[in-house]
Amino acid sequence: MPIKNDNWIARMAAEHKMIEPFSEAQVRKADNGTRLISYGLSSYGYDMRCADEFLIFTNLNSTIVDPKNFDEKSFSRVKGDHCIIPPNSFALTRSVEYFRIPRDIMTVCLGKSTYARCGIIVNVTPFEPEWEGYVTLELSNTTPLPAKIYANEGIAQVLFFQSDEPCRVSYKDRDGKYQRQLDLTLPRT
């Protein structure tokens, strides 16, 4: 089935608590009038925000990146209203929003064009049917310069696809290893 429109997303958010907190319109300015990188409901998706906590990759220990044996010492923890990603490096953050994906829905998430035009790539895997939690996001700085990321502002757009019928085996049924993430989650095997 096609991507769902804003009325459907708003209804699903209300009925199934699919996105919490949920903004029913694009938010482009803070209460004090400061411009923001937009977030909230869009025509065919939802622009989520990144939280104010970041894990910034550093190579101080000359470590090999190994998804089966990930060294947490490869990250510096930062909490604040922004984060600076070093050149040709990356950071992890999480969404402000908590997602509960219904059994007949699958999502794809893409980075916002404002960041893409600055050489920032947002990498997120699809949200599978019945997955729930805060989304862990990888933000890659592909430039030779430091890059600034703003907390509590838009970072990526989630697009929703609905099947004709519920899936046979959901992420919840499989007891997926990233189910109900409450924090930034490093690789698990």
mmCIF file of C-alpha atoms in Angstrom:
data_model
loop_
_atom_site.group_PDB
_atom_site.id
_atom_site.type_symbol
_atom_site.label_atom_id
_atom_site.label_comp_id
_atom_site.label_asym_id
_atom_site.label_seq_id
_atom_site.Cartn_x
_atom_site.Cartn_y
_atom_site.Cartn_z
ATOM 1 C CA MET A 1 0.000 0.000 0.000
ATOM 2 C CA PRO A 2 1.166 3.596 -0.525
ATOM 3 C CA ILE A 3 2.590 5.966 2.027
ATOM 4 C CA LYS A 4 -0.180 7.179 4.294
ATOM 5 C CA ASN A 5 -1.314 10.800 4.442
ATOM 6 C CA ASP A 6 -1.255 13.202 7.366
ATOM 7 C CA ASN A 7 -4.869 12.475 8.438
ATOM 8 C CA TRP A 8 -4.127 8.754 8.708
ATOM 9 C CA ILE A 9 -0.899 9.365 10.646
ATOM 10 C CA ALA A 10 -2.661 11.714 13.087
ATOM 11 C CA ARG A 11 -5.453 9.161 13.607
ATOM 12 C CA MET A 12 -2.948 6.313 14.195
ATOM 13 C CA ALA A 13 -0.968 8.487 16.602
ATOM 14 C CA ALA A 14 -4.131 9.161 18.604
ATOM 15 C CA GLU A 15 -5.634 5.638 18.481
ATOM 16 C CA HIS A 16 -2.467 3.573 18.938
ATOM 17 C CA LYS A 17 -0.127 6.043 20.653
ATOM 18 C CA MET A 18 2.084 5.416 17.621
ATOM 19 C CA ILE A 19 4.193 8.558 18.211
ATOM 20 C CA GLU A 20 4.646 10.228 21.612
ATOM 21 C CA PRO A 21 4.987 13.159 21.938
ATOM 22 C CA PHE A 22 3.112 13.965 18.730
ATOM 23 C CA SER A 23 3.040 17.363 16.971
ATOM 24 C CA GLU A 24 -0.007 17.682 14.693
ATOM 25 C CA ALA A 25 1.654 20.324 12.496
ATOM 26 C CA GLN A 26 5.113 21.272 11.288
ATOM 27 C CA VAL A 27 6.866 23.249 14.016
ATOM 28 C CA ARG A 28 9.291 25.767 12.489
ATOM 29 C CA LYS A 29 9.786 28.235 15.337
ATOM 30 C CA ALA A 30 10.431 27.905 19.054
ATOM 31 C CA ASP A 31 8.107 29.624 21.512
ATOM 32 C CA ASN A 32 10.576 32.528 21.649
ATOM 33 C CA GLY A 33 10.429 32.943 17.840
ATOM 34 C CA THR A 34 13.813 31.342 17.094
ATOM 35 C CA ARG A 35 13.880 29.421 13.784
ATOM 36 C CA LEU A 36 14.096 25.627 14.114
ATOM 37 C CA ILE A 37 14.848 22.768 11.767
ATOM 38 C CA SER A 38 11.223 21.680 11.414
ATOM 39 C CA TYR A 39 9.615 18.678 13.074
ATOM 40 C CA GLY A 40 6.118 17.240 13.380
ATOM 41 C CA LEU A 41 3.445 15.975 11.016
ATOM 42 C CA SER A 42 4.120 16.457 7.303
ATOM 43 C CA SER A 43 2.086 15.580 4.214
ATOM 44 C CA TYR A 44 3.010 11.888 4.088
ATOM 45 C CA GLY A 45 5.212 11.322 7.097
ATOM 46 C CA TYR A 46 6.453 12.554 10.435
ATOM 47 C CA ASP A 47 9.622 14.576 11.042
ATOM 48 C CA MET A 48 11.161 13.347 14.276
ATOM 49 C CA ARG A 49 13.618 15.201 16.492
ATOM 50 C CA CYS A 50 16.913 14.150 18.015
ATOM 51 C CA ALA A 51 17.333 14.223 21.784
ATOM 52 C CA ASP A 52 19.939 16.209 23.694
ATOM 53 C CA GLU A 53 22.205 13.231 24.337
ATOM 54 C CA PHE A 54 24.920 12.171 21.924
ATOM 55 C CA LEU A 55 27.676 9.581 21.688
ATOM 56 C CA ILE A 56 30.440 11.032 19.500
ATOM 57 C CA PHE A 57 32.839 8.567 17.893
ATOM 58 C CA THR A 58 36.488 9.180 18.670
ATOM 59 C CA ASN A 59 39.501 7.147 17.638
ATOM 60 C CA LEU A 60 41.625 7.899 20.690
ATOM 61 C CA ASN A 61 42.175 4.207 21.392
ATOM 62 C CA SER A 62 42.911 3.227 17.754
ATOM 63 C CA THR A 63 40.120 0.698 18.076
ATOM 64 C CA ILE A 64 38.685 -1.418 15.279
ATOM 65 C CA VAL A 65 34.940 -0.948 14.861
ATOM 66 C CA ASP A 66 33.537 -4.437 15.409
ATOM 67 C CA PRO A 67 29.748 -4.886 15.619
ATOM 68 C CA LYS A 68 30.233 -8.210 17.455
ATOM 69 C CA ASN A 69 32.568 -6.723 20.049
ATOM 70 C CA PHE A 70 31.875 -3.018 20.204
ATOM 71 C CA ASP A 71 34.135 -0.960 22.474
ATOM 72 C CA GLU A 72 32.076 1.685 24.316
ATOM 73 C CA LYS A 73 35.297 3.589 25.018
ATOM 74 C CA SER A 74 35.219 4.639 21.342
ATOM 75 C CA PHE A 75 32.553 7.214 22.205
ATOM 76 C CA SER A 76 32.519 10.458 24.159
ATOM 77 C CA ARG A 77 29.201 11.180 25.848
ATOM 78 C CA VAL A 78 27.790 14.697 25.324
ATOM 79 C CA LYS A 79 24.552 16.183 26.654
ATOM 80 C CA GLY A 80 23.405 19.600 25.520
ATOM 81 C CA ASP A 81 21.472 21.727 23.057
ATOM 82 C CA HIS A 82 23.834 20.736 20.222
ATOM 83 C CA CYS A 83 26.710 18.452 19.357
ATOM 84 C CA ILE A 84 29.734 18.939 17.137
ATOM 85 C CA ILE A 85 30.641 15.903 15.020
ATOM 86 C CA PRO A 86 34.321 15.841 14.018
ATOM 87 C CA PRO A 87 35.216 15.737 10.302
ATOM 88 C CA ASN A 88 34.656 12.345 8.648
ATOM 89 C CA SER A 89 33.240 10.905 11.854
ATOM 90 C CA PHE A 90 29.825 10.124 13.297
ATOM 91 C CA ALA A 91 27.655 10.381 16.374
ATOM 92 C CA LEU A 92 24.755 8.421 17.781
ATOM 93 C CA THR A 93 21.676 10.024 19.254
ATOM 94 C CA ARG A 94 18.105 8.962 19.906
ATOM 95 C CA SER A 95 14.742 10.333 18.929
ATOM 96 C CA VAL A 96 12.736 12.562 21.260
ATOM 97 C CA GLU A 97 9.661 10.629 20.143
ATOM 98 C CA TYR A 98 8.770 7.126 21.324
ATOM 99 C CA PHE A 99 7.304 4.979 18.516
ATOM 100 C CA ARG A 100 4.837 2.061 18.688
ATOM 101 C CA ILE A 101 4.476 0.557 15.226
ATOM 102 C CA PRO A 102 1.225 -1.367 14.551
ATOM 103 C CA ARG A 103 1.368 -4.938 13.247
ATOM 104 C CA ASP A 104 0.378 -3.965 9.686
ATOM 105 C CA ILE A 105 2.784 -1.002 9.347
ATOM 106 C CA MET A 106 6.419 -0.736 8.204
ATOM 107 C CA THR A 107 8.410 2.486 8.120
ATOM 108 C CA VAL A 108 11.375 3.882 6.234
ATOM 109 C CA CYS A 109 13.298 6.816 7.671
ATOM 110 C CA LEU A 110 15.316 9.358 5.695
ATOM 111 C CA GLY A 111 17.424 12.323 6.788
ATOM 112 C CA LYS A 112 16.070 15.850 6.453
ATOM 113 C CA SER A 113 17.256 17.827 3.446
ATOM 114 C CA THR A 114 18.613 20.680 5.595
ATOM 115 C CA TYR A 115 21.249 18.344 7.037
ATOM 116 C CA ALA A 116 21.776 16.424 3.784
ATOM 117 C CA ARG A 117 22.727 19.693 2.072
ATOM 118 C CA CYS A 118 25.404 20.137 4.737
ATOM 119 C CA GLY A 119 26.955 16.695 4.186
ATOM 120 C CA ILE A 120 25.234 15.046 7.158
ATOM 121 C CA ILE A 121 23.809 11.596 6.503
ATOM 122 C CA VAL A 122 21.198 10.177 8.870
ATOM 123 C CA ASN A 123 21.168 6.389 8.961
ATOM 124 C CA VAL A 124 18.255 4.491 10.480
ATOM 125 C CA THR A 125 16.960 1.010 9.768
ATOM 126 C CA PRO A 126 13.235 0.476 9.060
ATOM 127 C CA PHE A 127 10.850 0.273 12.023
ATOM 128 C CA GLU A 128 9.384 -3.202 11.659
ATOM 129 C CA PRO A 129 5.795 -4.181 12.513
ATOM 130 C CA GLU A 130 5.253 -4.112 16.302
ATOM 131 C CA TRP A 131 8.651 -2.584 17.039
ATOM 132 C CA GLU A 132 8.565 0.040 19.741
ATOM 133 C CA GLY A 133 11.025 2.341 21.454
ATOM 134 C CA TYR A 134 13.138 5.424 21.008
ATOM 135 C CA VAL A 135 14.963 5.359 17.682
ATOM 136 C CA THR A 136 18.765 5.194 17.745
ATOM 137 C CA LEU A 137 20.084 7.378 14.936
ATOM 138 C CA GLU A 138 23.524 7.426 13.372
ATOM 139 C CA LEU A 139 24.621 10.841 12.111
ATOM 140 C CA SER A 140 27.602 10.790 9.729
ATOM 141 C CA ASN A 141 29.605 13.891 8.991
ATOM 142 C CA THR A 142 30.928 13.289 5.475
ATOM 143 C CA THR A 143 32.674 16.660 5.295
ATOM 144 C CA PRO A 144 36.283 17.648 6.099
ATOM 145 C CA LEU A 145 34.889 20.207 8.598
ATOM 146 C CA PRO A 146 33.222 19.883 12.024
ATOM 147 C CA ALA A 147 29.412 19.708 11.780
ATOM 148 C CA LYS A 148 26.833 21.041 14.248
ATOM 149 C CA ILE A 149 23.679 19.061 15.088
ATOM 150 C CA TYR A 150 20.835 20.731 17.004
ATOM 151 C CA ALA A 151 19.057 18.832 19.783
ATOM 152 C CA ASN A 152 15.254 18.915 20.004
ATOM 153 C CA GLU A 153 14.927 19.915 16.349
ATOM 154 C CA GLY A 154 14.040 17.930 13.228
ATOM 155 C CA ILE A 155 16.573 15.307 12.127
ATOM 156 C CA ALA A 156 14.759 12.761 9.928
ATOM 157 C CA GLN A 157 11.422 11.979 8.288
ATOM 158 C CA VAL A 158 9.573 8.727 8.949
ATOM 159 C CA LEU A 159 7.420 7.416 6.074
ATOM 160 C CA PHE A 160 4.665 4.890 6.884
ATOM 161 C CA PHE A 161 3.601 1.964 4.703
ATOM 162 C CA GLN A 162 0.525 -0.127 5.502
ATOM 163 C CA SER A 163 0.070 -3.713 4.356
ATOM 164 C CA ASP A 164 -3.211 -5.229 3.190
ATOM 165 C CA GLU A 165 -2.982 -7.590 6.161
ATOM 166 C CA PRO A 166 -0.974 -7.902 9.384
ATOM 167 C CA CYS A 167 2.420 -9.584 9.110
ATOM 168 C CA ARG A 168 2.738 -13.258 9.985
ATOM 169 C CA VAL A 169 5.651 -12.751 12.411
ATOM 170 C CA SER A 170 6.308 -9.313 13.908
ATOM 171 C CA TYR A 171 9.420 -7.856 15.536
ATOM 172 C CA LYS A 172 7.693 -8.322 18.898
ATOM 173 C CA ASP A 173 6.923 -11.993 18.089
ATOM 174 C CA ARG A 174 10.626 -12.571 17.341
ATOM 175 C CA ASP A 175 11.588 -10.836 20.595
ATOM 176 C CA GLY A 176 13.856 -8.485 18.607
ATOM 177 C CA LYS A 177 17.023 -7.387 20.368
ATOM 178 C CA TYR A 178 16.266 -3.669 19.962
ATOM 179 C CA GLN A 179 12.672 -3.867 21.243
ATOM 180 C CA ARG A 180 11.625 -1.138 23.713
ATOM 181 C CA GLN A 181 14.865 0.862 23.548
ATOM 182 C CA LEU A 182 14.809 3.522 26.231
ATOM 183 C CA ASP A 183 18.288 4.960 25.650
ATOM 184 C CA LEU A 184 20.966 5.188 23.011
ATOM 185 C CA THR A 185 21.593 1.562 22.115
ATOM 186 C CA LEU A 186 24.947 0.283 20.885
ATOM 187 C CA PRO A 187 25.264 -2.753 18.549
ATOM 188 C CA ARG A 188 24.068 -6.078 19.960
ATOM 189 C CA THR A 189 24.543 -9.594 18.613
#
